[in-house]
Amino acid sequence: MPHRSTFALLVLAAPCLVAQSPVPPANAQIPGTQLFRCGTPSGPGIGALTDNPDCDYNNTNPSSTYAPSNVIGIPVVVHVIQNTSGQGFLSDTQVMSQITVLNEDYRAMPGTPGAGGVDTKIEFHLATIDPLGNPTNGITHHTNNTWFSDTGSYWNSIAWPTQRYLNIYTNNISGGSLLGYVPALPQQGTTLNTNADRVVILYTAFGRPSPLVPYDRGRTCTHEVGHYLGLFHTFENGCGTAACYSTGDRICDTSSEANPVFGCPGSSVSCGSADPFHDYMDYSDDSCMTNFTQEQARRMRCTLISYRPMLGQQVASATAYGTGCYTSRASFMQTFGANTFDLAGSASTANTIEFVPTPNGYTIQQGASAWFTPASPDLGLGDEALAPVSLPFTFQFPGGSTTVAKMCSNGFVYLDGTSTATDPAPNLVLLALGAARFAPLWMNLNPALGGSCHFDVDPSGNAVYFTWDDVPPATGGAGSSCQLVLRADQSAEYRYLQVNQASLCLVGWTRGNTIFATNTDISAAMPFSVGLDINPLTWVSTGRPLLGSTQIVTLGNIYNPPGSIGLVIVGWTGIPAGFPLAVIGAPDCFLWANNDVLVPFLVPTASYQWSLAIPATSSLAGTEVFTQGALLSPGVNAFGLLTANAVQLTLGAL
C-alpha cells in the first residue's frame, strides 16, 4: 500500500483521471468492428483505506465466511442521459428489463439464461426512496449533449449518494464505440465513496432486448457490475501462475486464460485448460454468457462487506397504501344546464325518486311510478313567493324535525317556518349553507304565468303532497309538473311528470349548514347514500423509521373528536387488498393491516400524532411494521367505525 500522502495525491487526482471516457485496452476491441467490449481499466492496486486482505486488489481468500447465505439487496438508480434530439432515450420498461437480467444472472434464477451459474444471493432493485426520503421509481432522465458523450463530470451534478445506491448511467460512450466501463474497481480506491463511483453502459447495449446485436441481452451491465463488485476479467494478466488467488483474476475456480474470447465458439483452450468464456467476466457474446463461479460470488460478497458496507443496508421507508373511508356528505345535488333535465317522466306517467331513511341520512333510489292528483285549492303563489303550511305529523329528517314547512314557487320546500329567501337562481352555496330544504325542481318558476301550486294532506293523514302543477319558467313557455311527498314514516319522494327546463335547474337535498356537495349524476348514481359530513380519515407519516429515531404518524380528518376514540392498528403483516368491513356494519371501510396490537387514544382535536420509538438495534433493520389509523365514533355507520389508509414502516439504518 502506498504512503498516506501518495494515496491523498492519487485521490485528489482521481477526478481528472476519470473525467473522460477511459481508453480501452487493445484486447477489448471486438474483431472486425470498431467496438470495444469493456473499458474498465486494470493496473496496480493502490489499496483503499478500508483494505481487507481477503478481497483486496491483489488477493482473494475464498473463505466460507463469504459464502452466499443471506440475500443482500442493492438499491439501484439508473440515470438515462440523452441529447437534445432525443437520442439515448430509454423507456422505463427497457430500464426495468435490465434489472431483471441482473437478477437472473446474479441469482442464477431457474428457467433463465443465468440458471447454470452460482446464486450469489446479491439482488438488485430500482430504488423506491430517493436521497431525501421521497418515493421514486429509481429512474432519472437528463438531456445534455456534453453528458451524452460521457464528458463533463456529470456525476458531480446528478449522482445519488454512492455509499447507498448503485449509480448506473446510460449514454453514448466514446461516440458509441465502447459498450461499458467502471472507472475503477472499489479496491483501487480512486473513486470509492465519491460521486465518480459508477457503472456506465452504452445506451444501445442496455436492457433486453437492445438494438446492439449480439450484445443485446443485457450482459454488458452484468459484466460491468461484476467489476463494480470487485471482479477482474477472467483473462486478467494472461495465464498467471500457480498462485491463482494472487495472480490473474485472483480466482482459482475460473480456468486461466491467455486472452479474451469473443463470439461463442464451441470450445477454446489456452493456458493448458478450457477457457471460461461462458463466464460473465469474459468478452463473449451476451447469449454465450451464463455464469459466475462460487469463488467469484465469495469475492463479490467480501467486496460488499469490506468496501461497500452501506450499499446493502436497509433503507428506512414509510409507504402509504390503501384508502380511508369514506367521503360522506349531508347534502347532495345535481345541476342541469338548460334543456338537459333527465329525471322527467311524461304527461301521464311519473318518474319517482325515493328517500329511504337511514340512521344518519337517506338512501336515494328509484321508486315506483306514482302521482297524487291535487284536490286542494291553489295556494295562489305568485312570482318569487313562499307559502307556510302546517304538517299533520312531526316530520323527522336527518339533523332535525319539524311540523311546519314553507313551499316556494321556485320548486323547493324549506323545513322550517322562518326562512324568507325565495332564491330564484339555484346554486350550491345557497343549498349547502341555508336551512334544511328539499329541492325537487329548484329553478326560476313563475306560477303567475300559468299553472298552480298545491299543498294536500293524504286522506290517511300519513302523507302530504307539495305539487307544482304545470308551472312555467319565468321566461314563459310550457309548464312543468313535479311533486314532493313527505310521509309520517320519515320517508320522502320526488315525482316528475313533464318538465320544461329552459333555464338552470338544481335537484337536491340539504339538512342545512353543510359542507358543499359534489355534483352527482342522480340517475346514474342511484342508489346512493347521503348522510353526515365526513372526509376520509388519513394516516400520514412524517419522516422515515430510522433505527434510534421516533417515527410520527398523524391521524387526520377526525370526525366529532370529543365523541370519538382513536385506534392505532399495528400488525406484522399487511393486507394489501384490504379486508372489507361491510360485514360488521362499516360499508366502504377496510382493514389494511393485521390487528396484532390495538392502541386506543383520546382525540380531543381533528388530528392526532402517534409516535413509535424505534430502538437503535441493528438487527431490527429490515423489520416491517404495518400500521393503520381508525376511529370509533357512534353514528357514522351501523358499527360506528371509520378506518384510514395504512402505512408500511420498514425500519432501516439509512
XYZ file of C-alpha atoms in Angstrom:
654
model
C 0.000 0.000 0.000
C 1.420 3.472 -0.790
C 2.086 6.027 1.892
C -0.906 8.096 3.003
C 0.499 11.179 1.264
C 0.749 9.304 -2.014
C -2.764 7.997 -1.552
C -4.054 11.513 -0.907
C -2.452 12.777 -4.101
C -3.997 9.947 -6.070
C -7.423 10.660 -4.637
C -7.096 14.350 -5.447
C -6.065 13.438 -8.957
C -8.899 10.949 -9.387
C -11.477 13.408 -10.771
C -9.061 14.301 -13.552
C -8.237 10.662 -14.221
C -11.883 9.724 -14.665
C -13.251 12.927 -16.184
C -13.407 11.403 -19.677
C -14.358 8.005 -21.043
C -11.487 5.578 -20.431
C -9.216 4.401 -23.205
C -9.954 0.687 -23.513
C -7.056 -1.748 -23.929
C -6.383 -3.101 -27.403
C -7.509 -6.595 -26.475
C -11.007 -5.219 -25.737
C -11.659 -4.470 -29.415
C -14.281 -6.768 -30.891
C -12.742 -8.390 -34.003
C -13.982 -6.999 -37.286
C -15.633 -3.964 -35.664
C -14.805 -0.565 -34.225
C -16.450 -1.584 -30.942
C -14.709 -2.222 -27.649
C -16.280 -4.679 -25.188
C -15.144 -3.076 -21.926
C -13.221 -0.008 -20.850
C -12.687 -0.845 -17.179
C -9.007 -0.119 -16.545
C -6.628 -2.603 -14.970
C -3.380 -1.710 -13.344
C -1.634 -1.585 -9.998
C -3.806 -1.691 -6.928
C -3.196 1.352 -4.791
C -5.306 -0.040 -1.954
C -8.183 1.577 -0.143
C -8.116 2.791 3.421
C -10.733 0.135 4.242
C -8.497 -2.545 2.771
C -9.406 -6.191 3.510
C -6.723 -8.763 2.552
C -9.446 -11.347 1.919
C -10.535 -9.459 -1.197
C -8.146 -6.572 -1.761
C -6.788 -5.654 -5.171
C -4.056 -8.290 -5.089
C -5.604 -11.243 -3.268
C -8.702 -13.338 -2.759
C -9.454 -15.573 0.210
C -12.360 -17.845 -0.809
C -13.326 -18.442 2.816
C -16.730 -19.939 3.554
C -17.241 -16.801 5.646
C -18.240 -15.152 2.376
C -20.379 -17.986 1.033
C -23.777 -16.699 -0.108
C -26.261 -17.049 2.735
C -28.494 -14.029 3.332
C -29.744 -12.036 0.400
C -28.081 -8.653 0.012
C -30.416 -6.203 -1.736
C -28.781 -3.372 -3.662
C -30.828 -0.248 -4.473
C -30.142 0.979 -7.999
C -30.673 4.355 -9.603
C -30.441 4.451 -13.402
C -29.592 7.858 -14.872
C -30.727 7.888 -18.523
C -28.869 10.596 -20.435
C -29.972 11.705 -23.891
C -29.015 14.517 -26.249
C -31.252 17.372 -27.297
C -32.503 15.423 -30.335
C -33.747 12.637 -28.052
C -31.030 10.129 -28.956
C -30.294 7.986 -25.927
C -33.805 7.922 -24.511
C -34.733 4.669 -22.758
C -38.219 3.795 -21.577
C -38.890 2.728 -18.028
C -39.748 -0.707 -19.404
C -36.323 -1.020 -21.019
C -34.627 0.058 -17.792
C -36.615 -2.446 -15.750
C -35.700 -5.210 -18.192
C -32.037 -4.637 -17.323
C -32.754 -5.039 -13.612
C -34.481 -8.313 -14.482
C -31.359 -9.517 -16.321
C -29.111 -8.608 -13.390
C -31.263 -10.631 -11.022
C -31.438 -13.595 -13.389
C -27.652 -13.648 -13.607
C -26.660 -12.853 -10.029
C -29.369 -15.085 -8.517
C -28.953 -17.904 -11.091
C -32.711 -17.923 -11.430
C -34.207 -21.215 -12.692
C -35.583 -21.122 -16.193
C -33.414 -18.157 -17.238
C -30.114 -17.966 -19.159
C -28.323 -17.490 -15.830
C -29.692 -20.680 -14.267
C -26.419 -22.586 -14.699
C -24.371 -20.246 -12.530
C -23.920 -19.780 -8.802
C -26.586 -17.941 -6.829
C -24.574 -15.075 -5.347
C -27.619 -14.009 -3.297
C -26.935 -10.474 -4.458
C -30.154 -8.903 -5.640
C -30.875 -5.613 -7.390
C -33.947 -3.403 -7.231
C -34.702 0.040 -8.541
C -34.652 2.435 -5.614
C -38.027 3.203 -4.098
C -36.826 6.005 -1.825
C -34.666 8.869 -3.089
C -31.885 10.503 -1.022
C -34.406 12.899 0.554
C -36.741 10.105 1.593
C -39.289 10.720 -1.162
C -40.896 7.912 -3.191
C -39.179 7.242 -6.530
C -39.121 4.686 -9.326
C -35.304 4.734 -9.313
C -35.032 6.180 -12.837
C -33.895 9.699 -13.730
C -33.806 11.328 -17.172
C -31.427 14.068 -18.271
C -30.956 15.924 -21.554
C -27.434 17.245 -22.059
C -25.264 16.934 -25.159
C -21.993 17.024 -23.205
C -23.100 14.384 -20.716
C -24.479 12.248 -23.537
C -20.945 11.984 -24.931
C -19.775 10.810 -21.478
C -17.908 14.013 -20.724
C -18.456 16.923 -18.396
C -18.224 15.248 -14.972
C -21.997 14.760 -14.978
C -21.760 12.545 -11.906
C -20.950 15.566 -9.746
C -24.321 17.023 -10.744
C -26.664 14.052 -10.682
C -25.157 11.198 -8.638
C -27.153 9.884 -5.725
C -25.022 9.069 -2.652
C -22.740 6.321 -3.932
C -22.357 4.743 -0.499
C -26.095 3.949 -0.527
C -27.007 3.491 -4.214
C -25.524 1.741 -7.221
C -25.481 4.565 -9.777
C -25.780 3.318 -13.372
C -25.529 5.816 -16.237
C -26.503 5.219 -19.852
C -25.117 7.442 -22.596
C -23.118 7.312 -25.842
C -19.688 6.343 -24.527
C -16.828 7.230 -26.890
C -19.230 8.048 -29.696
C -20.911 4.667 -29.378
C -17.748 2.587 -29.702
C -17.401 1.433 -26.068
C -20.026 -0.856 -24.542
C -19.382 -0.119 -20.893
C -16.968 0.504 -18.047
C -16.459 1.324 -14.418
C -13.772 3.916 -13.696
C -12.023 1.672 -11.144
C -12.545 -1.400 -9.034
C -13.546 -0.433 -5.490
C -10.312 -1.957 -4.193
C -8.310 0.590 -6.195
C -9.740 3.367 -4.051
C -9.665 6.102 -6.692
C -13.415 6.590 -6.928
C -14.808 4.651 -3.960
C -17.233 6.779 -1.888
C -17.019 9.679 -4.367
C -19.606 10.886 -6.871
C -17.480 9.346 -9.627
C -18.120 5.799 -8.346
C -20.368 4.486 -11.095
C -21.247 1.988 -13.814
C -21.562 3.396 -17.341
C -23.295 1.478 -20.153
C -23.691 2.334 -23.833
C -27.388 3.065 -24.221
C -27.745 0.727 -27.230
C -26.446 -2.185 -25.127
C -28.698 -1.563 -22.121
C -31.657 -3.778 -21.309
C -33.189 -6.744 -23.111
C -33.600 -6.713 -25.977
C -31.411 -3.827 -27.029
C -30.574 -2.940 -30.643
C -26.855 -3.825 -30.471
C -26.801 -7.465 -31.593
C -25.091 -9.701 -30.379
C -24.690 -7.535 -27.257
C -28.429 -7.162 -26.883
C -29.234 -9.349 -23.862
C -28.161 -7.007 -21.051
C -24.917 -8.853 -20.236
C -22.733 -5.749 -20.648
C -24.329 -4.436 -17.456
C -23.924 -7.813 -15.726
C -20.224 -7.712 -16.662
C -19.610 -4.130 -15.547
C -21.464 -4.584 -12.260
C -19.113 -7.529 -11.685
C -16.220 -5.043 -11.861
C -18.137 -2.705 -9.563
C -18.265 -5.592 -7.070
C -14.539 -6.277 -7.290
C -14.151 -8.877 -10.064
C -11.375 -8.856 -12.659
C -11.610 -10.153 -16.204
C -11.120 -13.911 -16.385
C -8.132 -13.306 -18.673
C -6.506 -10.702 -16.378
C -2.711 -10.752 -16.883
C -2.886 -13.805 -19.117
C -2.115 -17.264 -17.806
C -0.747 -16.058 -14.483
C 0.938 -18.533 -12.154
C 0.000 -21.407 -9.912
C -0.730 -18.835 -7.185
C -4.181 -18.267 -8.643
C -5.547 -16.339 -5.611
C -2.949 -13.592 -6.111
C -2.387 -13.553 -9.888
C -4.612 -13.472 -12.963
C -8.183 -12.745 -11.906
C -7.320 -13.730 -8.265
C -9.795 -16.614 -8.583
C -8.923 -20.295 -8.801
C -12.197 -21.819 -9.979
C -12.038 -19.864 -13.241
C -9.513 -21.526 -15.516
C -6.502 -19.455 -16.516
C -7.000 -17.737 -19.841
C -4.424 -16.137 -22.098
C -6.738 -13.759 -23.983
C -10.399 -12.795 -24.074
C -12.782 -14.938 -26.076
C -15.171 -13.223 -28.470
C -18.265 -14.636 -30.130
C -19.402 -18.008 -28.855
C -17.097 -20.793 -30.088
C -17.772 -24.452 -29.487
C -14.552 -24.592 -27.487
C -11.480 -22.551 -26.672
C -8.326 -23.687 -24.911
C -5.381 -21.685 -23.611
C -3.006 -21.921 -20.654
C -3.429 -25.714 -20.865
C -7.145 -25.740 -19.968
C -10.567 -24.850 -21.348
C -11.170 -21.124 -21.327
C -14.053 -19.906 -19.133
C -15.744 -17.996 -21.936
C -19.215 -18.666 -20.561
C -18.300 -16.591 -17.514
C -19.821 -13.123 -17.299
C -16.342 -11.635 -16.843
C -15.083 -12.757 -20.282
C -15.823 -10.966 -23.590
C -18.073 -13.483 -25.333
C -21.437 -12.644 -26.880
C -24.283 -11.895 -24.495
C -26.076 -15.150 -25.341
C -22.880 -17.080 -24.589
C -22.532 -15.755 -21.032
C -24.193 -17.982 -18.430
C -22.461 -17.939 -15.050
C -20.448 -16.679 -12.137
C -18.408 -19.188 -10.130
C -18.552 -19.915 -6.411
C -15.306 -18.078 -5.707
C -16.383 -15.087 -7.775
C -19.548 -14.972 -5.666
C -17.482 -15.005 -2.477
C -15.144 -12.265 -3.707
C -18.112 -10.059 -4.611
C -19.751 -10.583 -1.225
C -16.444 -9.879 0.528
C -16.198 -6.686 -1.531
C -19.657 -5.601 -0.434
C -18.881 -6.232 3.225
C -15.444 -4.621 3.137
C -15.652 -1.826 0.582
C -19.362 -1.089 0.197
C -20.728 -1.809 3.685
C -23.634 0.653 3.418
C -24.796 -0.424 -0.024
C -26.705 -3.478 1.097
C -28.061 -1.944 4.275
C -31.768 -1.473 4.631
C -33.056 1.969 3.709
C -35.800 3.073 6.076
C -39.080 3.798 4.340
C -42.646 4.751 5.180
C -45.029 3.768 2.399
C -48.734 4.611 2.422
C -51.225 2.206 0.853
C -54.963 1.635 0.845
C -57.648 4.286 1.290
C -59.574 5.765 4.165
C -63.329 5.523 4.476
C -65.206 7.401 3.396
C -66.356 10.619 1.851
C -69.883 11.299 3.055
C -71.934 14.458 2.652
C -75.005 15.770 4.465
C -76.378 17.123 1.210
C -76.473 16.137 -2.447
C -77.322 17.950 -5.633
C -77.236 17.865 -9.401
C -77.279 20.945 -11.579
C -78.776 20.872 -15.057
C -77.956 23.312 -17.811
C -80.880 24.454 -19.929
C -82.775 21.590 -21.567
C -80.618 18.807 -20.076
C -83.018 17.536 -17.397
C -83.086 13.712 -17.430
C -85.345 12.912 -14.448
C -88.686 13.768 -16.073
C -91.500 11.358 -16.739
C -94.271 12.085 -19.203
C -97.586 13.923 -19.079
C -99.265 10.734 -17.832
C -96.518 8.688 -16.115
C -94.395 9.962 -13.268
C -90.738 9.215 -12.625
C -90.256 8.737 -8.870
C -87.146 9.063 -6.681
C -87.390 7.708 -3.128
C -85.683 8.965 0.029
C -85.414 5.962 2.378
C -84.337 6.953 5.910
C -81.045 5.608 7.300
C -79.581 6.272 10.786
C -77.919 9.497 9.592
C -79.452 10.326 6.241
C -81.171 8.787 3.271
C -80.676 6.175 0.636
C -81.673 7.759 -2.653
C -83.125 5.211 -5.056
C -85.505 4.699 -7.937
C -89.139 4.437 -6.806
C -92.342 3.091 -8.252
C -94.219 5.463 -10.512
C -96.993 7.298 -8.647
C -98.791 10.651 -8.729
C -101.290 12.310 -6.374
C -103.775 14.477 -8.209
C -104.090 17.697 -6.189
C -107.503 18.241 -4.564
C -106.664 21.347 -2.538
C -107.211 24.911 -3.712
C -104.386 26.705 -5.486
C -102.109 28.327 -2.874
C -102.077 31.413 -5.075
C -98.303 31.710 -5.167
C -97.069 34.421 -7.496
C -93.555 35.031 -8.755
C -90.876 34.730 -6.017
C -93.387 33.677 -3.344
C -93.458 31.479 -0.239
C -96.423 29.804 1.485
C -96.121 28.404 5.043
C -98.036 25.178 5.727
C -98.663 23.016 8.816
C -97.946 19.289 8.704
C -100.381 16.833 10.311
C -97.433 14.960 11.866
C -93.930 15.678 13.066
C -91.588 15.087 10.175
C -88.206 13.930 11.410
C -85.393 14.470 8.950
C -81.621 13.929 9.257
C -80.475 16.680 11.599
C -83.853 17.837 12.917
C -87.637 17.654 12.914
C -90.494 20.000 12.061
C -94.275 20.409 11.984
C -94.157 23.363 9.576
C -92.779 23.871 6.103
C -92.595 26.630 3.511
C -93.369 25.961 -0.114
C -91.595 28.226 -2.607
C -92.840 28.991 -6.093
C -89.287 28.242 -7.332
C -89.573 24.477 -6.851
C -88.336 23.815 -3.313
C -89.623 23.442 0.255
C -87.982 24.696 3.458
C -88.332 22.504 6.532
C -88.830 25.477 8.847
C -91.275 28.342 9.301
C -88.727 31.164 9.344
C -86.786 31.179 6.060
C -87.730 34.009 3.723
C -85.335 33.786 0.738
C -87.013 32.726 -2.489
C -83.657 32.131 -4.264
C -84.673 32.338 -7.950
C -81.108 31.465 -9.045
C -80.230 27.976 -7.709
C -76.654 27.342 -6.617
C -74.572 25.044 -4.447
C -73.646 27.646 -1.837
C -77.258 28.528 -1.045
C -78.145 24.855 -0.806
C -75.247 23.943 1.494
C -75.289 26.930 3.840
C -79.019 27.599 4.025
C -81.784 25.929 6.014
C -82.874 22.313 5.603
C -84.510 22.075 2.207
C -85.988 19.595 -0.267
C -85.397 20.842 -3.807
C -87.162 18.619 -6.346
C -87.118 21.230 -9.146
C -85.319 24.359 -7.993
C -85.321 26.872 -10.829
C -86.823 30.247 -11.631
C -90.502 29.321 -11.964
C -93.430 31.748 -12.103
C -96.949 30.480 -11.224
C -98.295 33.927 -12.155
C -97.727 32.941 -15.796
C -99.751 29.742 -15.514
C -100.281 26.524 -13.638
C -100.869 26.269 -9.892
C -99.226 25.263 -6.573
C -100.907 22.972 -4.024
C -100.448 21.512 -0.555
C -102.522 18.366 0.100
C -102.827 16.047 3.085
C -103.385 12.407 2.183
C -106.750 11.078 3.401
C -104.831 8.684 5.645
C -103.127 11.591 7.362
C -99.774 9.828 6.913
C -98.502 11.800 3.924
C -98.508 15.302 2.498
C -98.045 16.411 -1.117
C -96.442 19.622 -2.407
C -97.331 19.950 -6.090
C -96.133 22.387 -8.748
C -98.753 21.715 -11.415
C -97.844 22.794 -14.953
C -95.918 25.861 -13.706
C -93.907 27.578 -16.478
C -90.440 29.117 -16.108
C -90.161 32.851 -15.524
C -89.282 33.264 -19.190
C -92.633 31.756 -20.205
C -93.424 28.705 -22.275
C -94.672 25.245 -21.413
C -95.133 24.322 -17.765
C -93.514 21.716 -15.527
C -95.177 19.347 -13.072
C -93.416 17.884 -10.066
C -94.362 16.744 -6.577
C -92.679 16.402 -3.172
C -94.110 13.766 -0.820
C -93.339 13.761 2.922
C -94.542 10.793 4.971
C -95.116 10.165 8.653
C -92.618 7.280 8.458
C -89.993 9.993 7.671
C -89.500 8.905 4.038
C -89.897 11.256 1.102
C -90.312 11.187 -2.672
C -89.639 13.400 -5.671
C -92.131 12.786 -8.507
C -91.876 14.216 -12.018
C -94.305 14.378 -14.922
C -93.327 16.546 -17.886
C -90.601 19.163 -17.273
C -89.797 22.239 -19.351
C -86.342 23.027 -18.069
C -85.500 26.143 -20.079
C -83.052 27.596 -17.535
C -80.558 26.449 -14.917
C -82.086 23.885 -12.569
C -80.918 22.167 -9.360
C -82.244 18.975 -7.814
C -81.031 18.175 -4.309
C -81.413 17.975 -0.542
C -79.681 19.501 2.479
C -80.101 19.142 6.218
C -78.829 22.737 6.417
C -75.422 24.285 7.118
C -73.447 21.515 5.446
C -70.217 21.118 3.500
C -70.618 21.785 -0.205
C -71.855 18.698 -2.033
C -70.250 17.483 -5.230
C -72.310 17.427 -8.394
C -73.887 13.956 -8.583
C -75.422 12.413 -11.695
C -78.519 11.264 -9.843
C -79.953 8.917 -12.456
C -76.581 7.190 -12.960
C -75.601 7.066 -9.273
C -78.794 5.611 -7.796
C -78.907 4.014 -5.374
C -76.575 6.184 -3.311
C -76.451 7.498 0.252
C -76.453 10.910 1.824
C -75.561 11.162 5.496
C -73.058 13.016 7.652
C -70.376 15.424 6.527
C -67.334 13.153 6.778
C -63.993 13.347 4.980
C -61.911 10.156 4.696
C -59.607 9.515 7.634
C -55.951 9.990 6.728
C -52.899 8.271 8.217
C -49.778 10.224 7.238
C -46.187 9.530 8.256
C -43.615 12.212 8.995
C -40.039 11.283 8.111
C -38.728 7.719 7.903
C -38.377 4.975 10.554
C -34.616 5.157 11.120
C -33.129 3.000 13.841
C -32.774 5.055 17.002
C -35.404 7.611 15.969
C -39.043 8.278 16.783
C -41.500 7.797 13.949
C -44.545 10.086 13.865
C -47.783 9.162 12.098
C -50.770 11.519 12.145
C -54.452 10.587 12.067
C -56.295 13.376 10.258
C -59.863 14.361 9.339
C -61.145 13.044 12.667
C -64.939 13.239 12.797
C -66.543 14.544 16.009
C -63.319 14.475 18.087
C -64.894 14.870 21.554
C -67.271 11.993 20.896
C -64.781 9.597 19.300
C -61.967 7.257 20.314
C -58.928 6.791 18.111
C -57.234 3.466 17.398
C -53.830 2.547 16.029
C -53.799 -0.887 14.414
C -50.314 -2.440 14.386
C -49.537 -5.677 12.567
C -46.532 -7.686 11.477
C -48.197 -8.389 8.150
C -50.259 -6.203 5.869
C -53.440 -6.870 3.902
C -52.616 -5.309 0.501
C -56.052 -5.997 -0.997
C -57.847 -4.838 2.152
C -60.378 -6.802 4.228
C -63.866 -5.314 3.726
C -65.592 -4.325 6.961
C -69.068 -4.014 5.472
C -69.834 -7.381 7.081
C -69.713 -5.760 10.532
C -71.626 -2.639 9.532
C -68.851 -0.366 8.257
C -69.500 -0.192 4.499
C -66.677 1.060 2.256
C -64.188 0.660 5.131
C -61.266 -1.773 5.031
C -58.726 -3.353 7.329
C -55.313 -2.862 5.706
C -53.081 -4.261 8.481
C -53.473 -7.329 10.676
C -54.600 -6.199 14.118
C -51.847 -7.855 16.199
C -51.801 -4.837 18.526
C -54.516 -2.222 19.136
C -53.553 1.096 20.731
C -56.538 3.265 21.799
C -56.235 7.003 22.400
C -58.452 10.028 23.051
C -58.853 12.527 20.216
C -59.760 15.985 21.525
C -58.947 17.654 18.176
C -59.373 16.901 14.479
C -55.890 15.351 14.227
C -53.701 13.217 16.456
C -49.994 12.333 16.328
C -48.972 8.797 17.227
C -45.302 8.182 17.947
C -43.291 4.973 17.756
C -39.875 4.892 19.432
C -37.513 2.708 17.376
C -34.555 1.153 19.237
C -31.070 1.686 17.825
C -30.674 -2.063 17.326
C -29.044 -3.046 14.047
C -30.779 -6.438 13.954
C -34.100 -4.613 13.521
C -33.071 -3.268 10.107
C -35.494 -4.564 7.514
C -38.273 -5.211 10.020
C -41.652 -4.355 8.541
C -44.396 -2.876 10.694
C -47.842 -2.308 9.192
C -49.878 0.454 10.814
C -53.343 1.864 10.273
C -55.418 4.551 11.947
C -59.068 4.046 12.860
C -61.855 5.838 14.713
C -64.693 4.614 16.911
C -67.454 7.199 16.506
C -71.093 6.288 17.241
C -73.481 7.035 14.417
C -71.049 7.238 11.488
C -72.350 3.863 10.331
C -74.066 0.854 11.876
C -70.897 -0.300 13.645
C -69.626 3.198 14.471
C -66.206 2.614 12.864
C -64.147 4.550 10.353
C -60.758 3.406 9.078
C -57.890 5.303 7.474
C -55.352 4.177 4.906
C -52.312 2.252 6.156
C -48.578 2.995 6.306
C -45.934 0.284 5.959
C -42.882 1.127 8.053
C -39.667 -0.612 7.017
C -37.036 0.006 9.691
C -33.598 0.846 8.412
C -30.209 2.306 9.168
C -30.193 4.707 6.212
